[in-house]
Tab-separated table of N, CA and C in Angstrom:
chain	number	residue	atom	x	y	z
A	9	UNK	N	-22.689	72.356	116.256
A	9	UNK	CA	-22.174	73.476	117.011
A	9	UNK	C	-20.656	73.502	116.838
A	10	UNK	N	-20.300	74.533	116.467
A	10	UNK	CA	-18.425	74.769	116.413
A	10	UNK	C	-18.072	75.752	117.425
A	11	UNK	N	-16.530	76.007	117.626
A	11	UNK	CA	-16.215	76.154	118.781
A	11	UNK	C	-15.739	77.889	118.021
A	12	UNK	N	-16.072	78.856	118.282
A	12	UNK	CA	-15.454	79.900	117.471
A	12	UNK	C	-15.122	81.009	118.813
A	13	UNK	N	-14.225	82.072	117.864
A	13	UNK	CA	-13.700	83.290	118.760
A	13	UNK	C	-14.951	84.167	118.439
A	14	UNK	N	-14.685	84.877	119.801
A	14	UNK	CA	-15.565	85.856	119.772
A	14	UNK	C	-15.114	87.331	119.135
A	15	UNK	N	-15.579	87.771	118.103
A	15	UNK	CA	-14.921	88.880	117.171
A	15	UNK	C	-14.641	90.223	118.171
A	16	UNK	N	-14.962	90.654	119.112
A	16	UNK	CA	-15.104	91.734	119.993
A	16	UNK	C	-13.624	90.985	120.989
A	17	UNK	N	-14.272	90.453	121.923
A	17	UNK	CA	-12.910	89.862	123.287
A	17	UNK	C	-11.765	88.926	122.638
A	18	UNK	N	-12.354	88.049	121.646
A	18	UNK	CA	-11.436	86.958	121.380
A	18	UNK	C	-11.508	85.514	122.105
A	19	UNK	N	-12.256	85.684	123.209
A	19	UNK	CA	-12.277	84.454	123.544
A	19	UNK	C	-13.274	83.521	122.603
A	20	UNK	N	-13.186	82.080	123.093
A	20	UNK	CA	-13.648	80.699	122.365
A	20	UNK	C	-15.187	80.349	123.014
A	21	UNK	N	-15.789	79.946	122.609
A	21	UNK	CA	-17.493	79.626	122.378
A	21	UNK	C	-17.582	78.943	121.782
A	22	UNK	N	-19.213	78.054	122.455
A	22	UNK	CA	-19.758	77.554	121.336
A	22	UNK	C	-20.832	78.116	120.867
A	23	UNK	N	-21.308	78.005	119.299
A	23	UNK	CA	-22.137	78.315	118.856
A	23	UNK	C	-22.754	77.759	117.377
A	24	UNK	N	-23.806	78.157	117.195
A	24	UNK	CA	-24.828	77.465	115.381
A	24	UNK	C	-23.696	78.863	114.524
A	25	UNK	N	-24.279	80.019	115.068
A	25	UNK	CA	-23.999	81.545	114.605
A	25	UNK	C	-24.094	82.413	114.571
A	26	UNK	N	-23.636	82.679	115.982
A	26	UNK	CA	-23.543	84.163	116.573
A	26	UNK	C	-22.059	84.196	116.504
A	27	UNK	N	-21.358	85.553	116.360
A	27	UNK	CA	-20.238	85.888	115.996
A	27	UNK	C	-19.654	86.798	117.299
A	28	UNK	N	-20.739	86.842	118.511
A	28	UNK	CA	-20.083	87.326	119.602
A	28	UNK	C	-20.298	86.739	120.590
A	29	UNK	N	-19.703	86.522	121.999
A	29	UNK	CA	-19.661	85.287	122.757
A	29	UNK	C	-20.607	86.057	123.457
A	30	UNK	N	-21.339	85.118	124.309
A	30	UNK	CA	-22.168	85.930	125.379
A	30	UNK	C	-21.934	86.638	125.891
A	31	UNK	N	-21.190	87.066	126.506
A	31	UNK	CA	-20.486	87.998	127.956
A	31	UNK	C	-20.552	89.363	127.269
A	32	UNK	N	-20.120	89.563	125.376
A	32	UNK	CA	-20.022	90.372	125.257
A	32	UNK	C	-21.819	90.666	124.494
A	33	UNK	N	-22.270	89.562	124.211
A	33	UNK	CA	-23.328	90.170	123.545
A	33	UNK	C	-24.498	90.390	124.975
A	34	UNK	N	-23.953	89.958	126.505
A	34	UNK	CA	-25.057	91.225	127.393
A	34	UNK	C	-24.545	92.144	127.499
A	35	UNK	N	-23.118	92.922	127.451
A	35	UNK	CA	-22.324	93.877	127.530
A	35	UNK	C	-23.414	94.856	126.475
A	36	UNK	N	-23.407	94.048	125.462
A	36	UNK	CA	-23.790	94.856	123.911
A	36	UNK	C	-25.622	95.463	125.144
A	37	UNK	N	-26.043	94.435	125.069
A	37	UNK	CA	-27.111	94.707	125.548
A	37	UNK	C	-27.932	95.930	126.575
A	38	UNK	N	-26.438	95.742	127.721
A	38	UNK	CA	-26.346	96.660	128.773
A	38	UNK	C	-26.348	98.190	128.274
A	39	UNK	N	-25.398	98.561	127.144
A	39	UNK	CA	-25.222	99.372	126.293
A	39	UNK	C	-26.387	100.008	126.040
A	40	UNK	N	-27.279	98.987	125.001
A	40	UNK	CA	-28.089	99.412	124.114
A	40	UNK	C	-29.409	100.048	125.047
A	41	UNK	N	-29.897	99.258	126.399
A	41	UNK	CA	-30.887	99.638	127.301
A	41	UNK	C	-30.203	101.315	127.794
A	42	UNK	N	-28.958	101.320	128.203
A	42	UNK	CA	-28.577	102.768	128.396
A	42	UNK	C	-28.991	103.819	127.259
A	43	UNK	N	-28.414	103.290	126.352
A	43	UNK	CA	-28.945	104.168	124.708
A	43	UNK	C	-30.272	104.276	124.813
A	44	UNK	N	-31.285	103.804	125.337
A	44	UNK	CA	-32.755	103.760	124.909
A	44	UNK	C	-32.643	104.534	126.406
A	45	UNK	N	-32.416	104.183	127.046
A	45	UNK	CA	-33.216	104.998	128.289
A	45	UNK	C	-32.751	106.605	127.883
A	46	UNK	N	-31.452	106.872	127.746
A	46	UNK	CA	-31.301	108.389	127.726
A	46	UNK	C	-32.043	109.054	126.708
A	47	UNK	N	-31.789	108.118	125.362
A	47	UNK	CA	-33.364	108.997	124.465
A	47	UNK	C	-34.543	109.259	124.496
A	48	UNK	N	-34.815	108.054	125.661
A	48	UNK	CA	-36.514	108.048	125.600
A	48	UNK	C	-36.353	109.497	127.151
A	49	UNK	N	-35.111	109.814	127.543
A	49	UNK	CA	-35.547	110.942	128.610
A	49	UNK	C	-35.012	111.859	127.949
A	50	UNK	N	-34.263	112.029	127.070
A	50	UNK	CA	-33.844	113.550	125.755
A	50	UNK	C	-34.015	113.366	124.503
A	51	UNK	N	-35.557	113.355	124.086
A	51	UNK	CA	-35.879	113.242	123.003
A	51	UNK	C	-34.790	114.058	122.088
A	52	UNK	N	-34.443	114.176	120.962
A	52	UNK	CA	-33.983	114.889	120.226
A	52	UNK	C	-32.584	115.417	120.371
A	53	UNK	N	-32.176	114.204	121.040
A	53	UNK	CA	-30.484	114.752	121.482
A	53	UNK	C	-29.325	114.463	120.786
A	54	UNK	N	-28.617	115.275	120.079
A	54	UNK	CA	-27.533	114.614	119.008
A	54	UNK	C	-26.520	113.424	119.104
A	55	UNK	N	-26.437	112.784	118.189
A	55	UNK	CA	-25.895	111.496	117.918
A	55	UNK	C	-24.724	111.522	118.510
A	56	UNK	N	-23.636	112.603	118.471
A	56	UNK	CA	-22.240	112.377	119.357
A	56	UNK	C	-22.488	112.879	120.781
A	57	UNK	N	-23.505	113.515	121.159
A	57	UNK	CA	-23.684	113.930	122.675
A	57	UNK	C	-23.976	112.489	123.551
A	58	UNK	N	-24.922	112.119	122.429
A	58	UNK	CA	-25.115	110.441	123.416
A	58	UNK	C	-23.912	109.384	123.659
A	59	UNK	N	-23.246	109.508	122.338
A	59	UNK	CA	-22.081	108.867	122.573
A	59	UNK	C	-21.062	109.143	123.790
A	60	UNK	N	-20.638	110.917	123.837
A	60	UNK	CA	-20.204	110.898	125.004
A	60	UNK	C	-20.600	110.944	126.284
A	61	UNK	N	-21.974	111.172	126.125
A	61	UNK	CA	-23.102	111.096	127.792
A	61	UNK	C	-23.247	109.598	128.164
A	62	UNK	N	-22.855	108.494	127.177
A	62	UNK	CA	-23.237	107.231	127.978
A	62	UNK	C	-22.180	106.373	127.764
A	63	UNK	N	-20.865	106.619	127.077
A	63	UNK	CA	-19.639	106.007	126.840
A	63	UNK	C	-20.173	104.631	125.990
A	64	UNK	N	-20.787	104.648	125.416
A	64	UNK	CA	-21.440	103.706	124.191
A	64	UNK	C	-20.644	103.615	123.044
A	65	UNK	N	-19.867	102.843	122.651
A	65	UNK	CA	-19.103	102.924	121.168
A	65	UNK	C	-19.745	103.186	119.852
A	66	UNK	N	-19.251	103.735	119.273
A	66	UNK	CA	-20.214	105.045	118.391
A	66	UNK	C	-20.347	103.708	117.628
A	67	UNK	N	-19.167	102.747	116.799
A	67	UNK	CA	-19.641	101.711	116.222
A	67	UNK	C	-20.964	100.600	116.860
A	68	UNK	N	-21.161	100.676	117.829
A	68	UNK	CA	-22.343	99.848	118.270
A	68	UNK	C	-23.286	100.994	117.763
A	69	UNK	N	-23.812	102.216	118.157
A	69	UNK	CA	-24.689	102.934	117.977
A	69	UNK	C	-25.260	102.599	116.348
A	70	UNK	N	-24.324	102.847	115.582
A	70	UNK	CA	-24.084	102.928	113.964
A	70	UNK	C	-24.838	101.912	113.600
A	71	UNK	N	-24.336	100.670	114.010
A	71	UNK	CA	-24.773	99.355	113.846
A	71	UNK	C	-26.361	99.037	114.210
A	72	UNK	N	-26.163	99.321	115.082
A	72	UNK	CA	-28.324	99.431	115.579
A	72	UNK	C	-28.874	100.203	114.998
A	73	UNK	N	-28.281	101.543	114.251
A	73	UNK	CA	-29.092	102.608	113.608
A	73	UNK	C	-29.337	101.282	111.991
A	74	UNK	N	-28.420	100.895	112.071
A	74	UNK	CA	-28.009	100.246	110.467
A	74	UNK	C	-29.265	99.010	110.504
A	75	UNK	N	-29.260	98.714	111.604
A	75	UNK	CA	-30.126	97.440	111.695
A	75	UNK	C	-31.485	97.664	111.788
A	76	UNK	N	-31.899	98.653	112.078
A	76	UNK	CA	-33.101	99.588	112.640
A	76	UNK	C	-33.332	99.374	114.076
A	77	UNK	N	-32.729	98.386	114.774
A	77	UNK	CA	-32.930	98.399	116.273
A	77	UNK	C	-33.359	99.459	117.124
A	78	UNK	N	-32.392	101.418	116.666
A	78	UNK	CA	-32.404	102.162	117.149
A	78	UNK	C	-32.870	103.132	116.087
A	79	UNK	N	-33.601	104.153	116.607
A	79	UNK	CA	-33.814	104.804	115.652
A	79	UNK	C	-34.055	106.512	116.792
A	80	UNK	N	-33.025	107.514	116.467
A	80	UNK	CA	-33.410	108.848	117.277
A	80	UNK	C	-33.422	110.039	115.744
A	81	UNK	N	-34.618	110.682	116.587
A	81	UNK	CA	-35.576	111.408	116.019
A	81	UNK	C	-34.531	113.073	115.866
A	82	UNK	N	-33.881	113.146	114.584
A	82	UNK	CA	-33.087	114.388	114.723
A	82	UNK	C	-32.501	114.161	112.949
A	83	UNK	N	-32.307	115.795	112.320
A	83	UNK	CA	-31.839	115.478	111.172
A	83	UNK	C	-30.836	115.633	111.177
A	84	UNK	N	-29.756	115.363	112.301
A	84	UNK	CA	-28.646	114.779	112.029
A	84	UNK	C	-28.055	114.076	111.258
A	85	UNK	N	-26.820	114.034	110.435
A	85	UNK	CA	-26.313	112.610	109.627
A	85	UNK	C	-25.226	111.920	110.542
A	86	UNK	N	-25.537	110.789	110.380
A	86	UNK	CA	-25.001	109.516	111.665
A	86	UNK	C	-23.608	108.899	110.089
A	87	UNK	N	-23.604	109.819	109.178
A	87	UNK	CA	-22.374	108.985	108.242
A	87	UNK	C	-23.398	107.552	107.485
A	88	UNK	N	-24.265	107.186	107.598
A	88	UNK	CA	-25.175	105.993	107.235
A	88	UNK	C	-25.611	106.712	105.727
A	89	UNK	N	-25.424	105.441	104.499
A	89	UNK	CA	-25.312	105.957	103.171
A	89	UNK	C	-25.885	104.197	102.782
A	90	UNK	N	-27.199	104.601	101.984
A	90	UNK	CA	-27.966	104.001	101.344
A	90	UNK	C	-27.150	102.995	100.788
A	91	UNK	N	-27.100	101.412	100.782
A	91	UNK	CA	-26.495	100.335	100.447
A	91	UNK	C	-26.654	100.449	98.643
A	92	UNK	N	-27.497	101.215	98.242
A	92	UNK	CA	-27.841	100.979	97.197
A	92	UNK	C	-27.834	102.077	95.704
A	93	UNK	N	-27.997	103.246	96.341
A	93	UNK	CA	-27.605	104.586	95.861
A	93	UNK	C	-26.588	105.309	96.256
A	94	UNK	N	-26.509	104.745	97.400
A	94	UNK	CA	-25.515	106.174	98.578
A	94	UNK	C	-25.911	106.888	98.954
A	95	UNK	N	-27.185	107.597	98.903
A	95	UNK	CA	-27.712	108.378	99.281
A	95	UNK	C	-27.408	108.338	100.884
A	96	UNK	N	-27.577	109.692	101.428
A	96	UNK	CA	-27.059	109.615	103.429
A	96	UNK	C	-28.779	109.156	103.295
A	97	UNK	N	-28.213	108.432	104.531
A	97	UNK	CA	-30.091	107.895	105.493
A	97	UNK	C	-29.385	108.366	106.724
A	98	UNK	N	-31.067	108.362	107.561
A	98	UNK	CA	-30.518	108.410	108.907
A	98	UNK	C	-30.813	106.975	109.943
A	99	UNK	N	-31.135	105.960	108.938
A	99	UNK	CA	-31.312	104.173	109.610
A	99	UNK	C	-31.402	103.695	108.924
A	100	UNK	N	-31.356	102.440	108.879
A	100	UNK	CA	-31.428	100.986	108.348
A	100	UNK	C	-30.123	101.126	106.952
A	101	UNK	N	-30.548	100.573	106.333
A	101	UNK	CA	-29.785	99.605	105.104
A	101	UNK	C	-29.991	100.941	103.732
A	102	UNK	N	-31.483	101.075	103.488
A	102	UNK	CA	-31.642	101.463	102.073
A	102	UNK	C	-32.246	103.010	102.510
A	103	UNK	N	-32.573	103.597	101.426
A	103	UNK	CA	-32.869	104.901	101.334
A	103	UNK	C	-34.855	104.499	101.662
A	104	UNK	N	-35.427	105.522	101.462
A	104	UNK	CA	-37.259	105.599	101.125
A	104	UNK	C	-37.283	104.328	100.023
A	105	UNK	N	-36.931	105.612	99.022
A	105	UNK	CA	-37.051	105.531	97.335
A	105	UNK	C	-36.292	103.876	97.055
A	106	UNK	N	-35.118	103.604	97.363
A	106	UNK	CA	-34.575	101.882	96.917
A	106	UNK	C	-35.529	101.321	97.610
A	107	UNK	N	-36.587	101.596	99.144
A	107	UNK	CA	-37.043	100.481	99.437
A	107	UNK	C	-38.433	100.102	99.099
A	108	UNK	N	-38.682	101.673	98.340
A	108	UNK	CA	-39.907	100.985	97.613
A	108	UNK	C	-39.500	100.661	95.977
A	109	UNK	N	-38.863	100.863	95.232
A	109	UNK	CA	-37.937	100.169	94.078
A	109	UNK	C	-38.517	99.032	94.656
A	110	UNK	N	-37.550	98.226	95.763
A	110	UNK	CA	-37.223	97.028	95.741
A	110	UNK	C	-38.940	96.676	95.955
A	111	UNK	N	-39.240	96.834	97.356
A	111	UNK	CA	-40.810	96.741	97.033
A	111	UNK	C	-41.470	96.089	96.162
A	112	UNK	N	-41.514	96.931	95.278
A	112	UNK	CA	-42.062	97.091	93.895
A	112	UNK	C	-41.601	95.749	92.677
A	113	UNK	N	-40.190	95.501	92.928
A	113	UNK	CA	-39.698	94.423	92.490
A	113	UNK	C	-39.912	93.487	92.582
A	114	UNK	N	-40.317	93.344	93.697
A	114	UNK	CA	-40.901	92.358	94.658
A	114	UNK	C	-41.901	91.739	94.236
A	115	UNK	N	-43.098	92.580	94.384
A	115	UNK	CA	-44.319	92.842	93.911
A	115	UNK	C	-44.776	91.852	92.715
A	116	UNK	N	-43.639	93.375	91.498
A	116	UNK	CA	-43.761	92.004	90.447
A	116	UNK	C	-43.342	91.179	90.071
A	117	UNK	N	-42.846	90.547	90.925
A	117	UNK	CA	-41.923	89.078	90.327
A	117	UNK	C	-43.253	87.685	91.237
A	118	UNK	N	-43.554	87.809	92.665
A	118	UNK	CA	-44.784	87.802	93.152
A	118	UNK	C	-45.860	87.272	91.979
A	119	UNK	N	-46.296	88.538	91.560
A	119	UNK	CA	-47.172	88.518	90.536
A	119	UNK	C	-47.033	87.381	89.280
A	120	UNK	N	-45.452	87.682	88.781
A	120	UNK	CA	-45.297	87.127	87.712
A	120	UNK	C	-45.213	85.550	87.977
A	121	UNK	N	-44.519	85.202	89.057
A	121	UNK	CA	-44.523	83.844	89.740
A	121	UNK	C	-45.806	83.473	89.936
A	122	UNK	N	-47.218	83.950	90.150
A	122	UNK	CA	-48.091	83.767	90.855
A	122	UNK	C	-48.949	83.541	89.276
A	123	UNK	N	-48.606	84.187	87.958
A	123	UNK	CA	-49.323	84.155	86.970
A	123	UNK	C	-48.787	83.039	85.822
A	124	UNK	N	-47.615	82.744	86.262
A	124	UNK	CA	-46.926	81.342	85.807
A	124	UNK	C	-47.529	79.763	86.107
A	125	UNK	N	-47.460	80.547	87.891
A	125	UNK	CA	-48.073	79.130	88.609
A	125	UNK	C	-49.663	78.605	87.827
A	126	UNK	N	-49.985	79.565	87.623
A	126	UNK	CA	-51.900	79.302	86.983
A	126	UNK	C	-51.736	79.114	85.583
A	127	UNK	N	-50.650	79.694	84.844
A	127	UNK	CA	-50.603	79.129	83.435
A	127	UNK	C	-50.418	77.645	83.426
A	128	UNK	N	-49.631	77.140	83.924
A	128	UNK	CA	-49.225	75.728	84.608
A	128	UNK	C	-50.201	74.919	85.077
A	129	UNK	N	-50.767	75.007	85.894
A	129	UNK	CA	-51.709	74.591	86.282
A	129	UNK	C	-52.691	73.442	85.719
A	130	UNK	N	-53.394	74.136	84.507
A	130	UNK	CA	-54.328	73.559	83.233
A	130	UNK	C	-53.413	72.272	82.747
A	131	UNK	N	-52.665	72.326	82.625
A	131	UNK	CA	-51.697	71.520	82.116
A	131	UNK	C	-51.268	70.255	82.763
A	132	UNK	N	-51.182	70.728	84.247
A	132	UNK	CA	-51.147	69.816	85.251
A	132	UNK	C	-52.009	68.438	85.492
A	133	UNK	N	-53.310	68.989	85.176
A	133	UNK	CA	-55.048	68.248	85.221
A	133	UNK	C	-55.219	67.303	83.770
A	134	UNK	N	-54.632	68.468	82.908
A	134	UNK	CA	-54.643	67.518	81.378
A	134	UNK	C	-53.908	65.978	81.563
A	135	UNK	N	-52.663	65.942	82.195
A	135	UNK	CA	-51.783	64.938	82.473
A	135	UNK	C	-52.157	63.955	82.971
A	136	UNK	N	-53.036	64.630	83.755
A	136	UNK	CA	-53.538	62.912	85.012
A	136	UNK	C	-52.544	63.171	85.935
A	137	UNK	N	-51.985	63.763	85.994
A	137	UNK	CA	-51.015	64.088	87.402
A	137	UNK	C	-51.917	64.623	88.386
A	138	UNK	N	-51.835	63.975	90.005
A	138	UNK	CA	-52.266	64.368	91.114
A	138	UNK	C	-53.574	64.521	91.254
A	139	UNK	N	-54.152	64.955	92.106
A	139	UNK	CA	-55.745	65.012	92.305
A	139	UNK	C	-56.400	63.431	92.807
A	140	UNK	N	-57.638	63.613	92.668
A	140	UNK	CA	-58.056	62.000	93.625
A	140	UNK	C	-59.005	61.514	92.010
A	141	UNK	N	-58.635	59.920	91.765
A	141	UNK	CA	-59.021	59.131	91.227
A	141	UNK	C	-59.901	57.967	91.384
A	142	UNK	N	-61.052	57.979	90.604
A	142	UNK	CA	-61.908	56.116	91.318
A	142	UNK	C	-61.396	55.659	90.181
A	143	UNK	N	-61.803	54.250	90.748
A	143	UNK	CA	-61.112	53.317	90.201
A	143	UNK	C	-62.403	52.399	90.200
A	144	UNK	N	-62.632	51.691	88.555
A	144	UNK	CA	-64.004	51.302	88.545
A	144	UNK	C	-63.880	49.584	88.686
A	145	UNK	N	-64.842	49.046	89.581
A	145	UNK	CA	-64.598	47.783	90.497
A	145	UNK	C	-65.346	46.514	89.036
């Protein structure tokens, strides 16, 4: 455990690795339950109206949209641009399309790892490596 500042207040903590001290990460919290309650009672309400209806820092909002924590239902653009194309999103990190790319990348490397492991394998048994042996008395 090291003793670090908290990036928001500045004060000192301990922590493994969280980068905000408690006080401010229930603050964050207090926030975020306000953010959810007013959407879940105005469905479809624009991204800077909430900001000024609940005094929520638009950078916290951004950040939960970014994380997927939050997600409001409007084709608004919140400024949020695909890590990977640029494309505008309206949450998380990547666009549709990069996250099934990546997906997909995924997939086959998976595969290809998974069709290596069994080429290997045969080879393994030829050796006398591992598996259970008698031993004649």
């Amino acid at each position: 455990m090291e003793l670090v500042a908290c990036v928001l207040c500045g004060s000192l903590f301990q922590t493994y690795d969280k980068k905000i001290c408690p006080r401010c990460a229930q603050k964050e919290e207090e926030y975020y339950q306000i953010v959810k309650k007013t959407i879940r009672e105005n469905p479809g309400k624009r991204f800077k109206d909430i900001v000024e209806e609940t005094g929520v820092p638009e950078r916290l909002m951004r950040r939960w949209l970014q994380n997927g924590r939050l997600e409001i239902n409007t084709k608004e653009s919140f400024g949020l641009r695909c890590e990977r194309c640029n494309k505008e999103i309206l949450q998380g990190r990547y666009c549709v399309d990069c996250r099934q790319i990546m997906q997909n990348g995924l997939n086959d490397l998976m595969k290809e790892s998974k069709k290596l492991q069994l080429e290997q394998e045969p080879n393994n048994k030829k050796k006398g490596g591992g598996g259970m042996h008698f031993i004649n008395d």
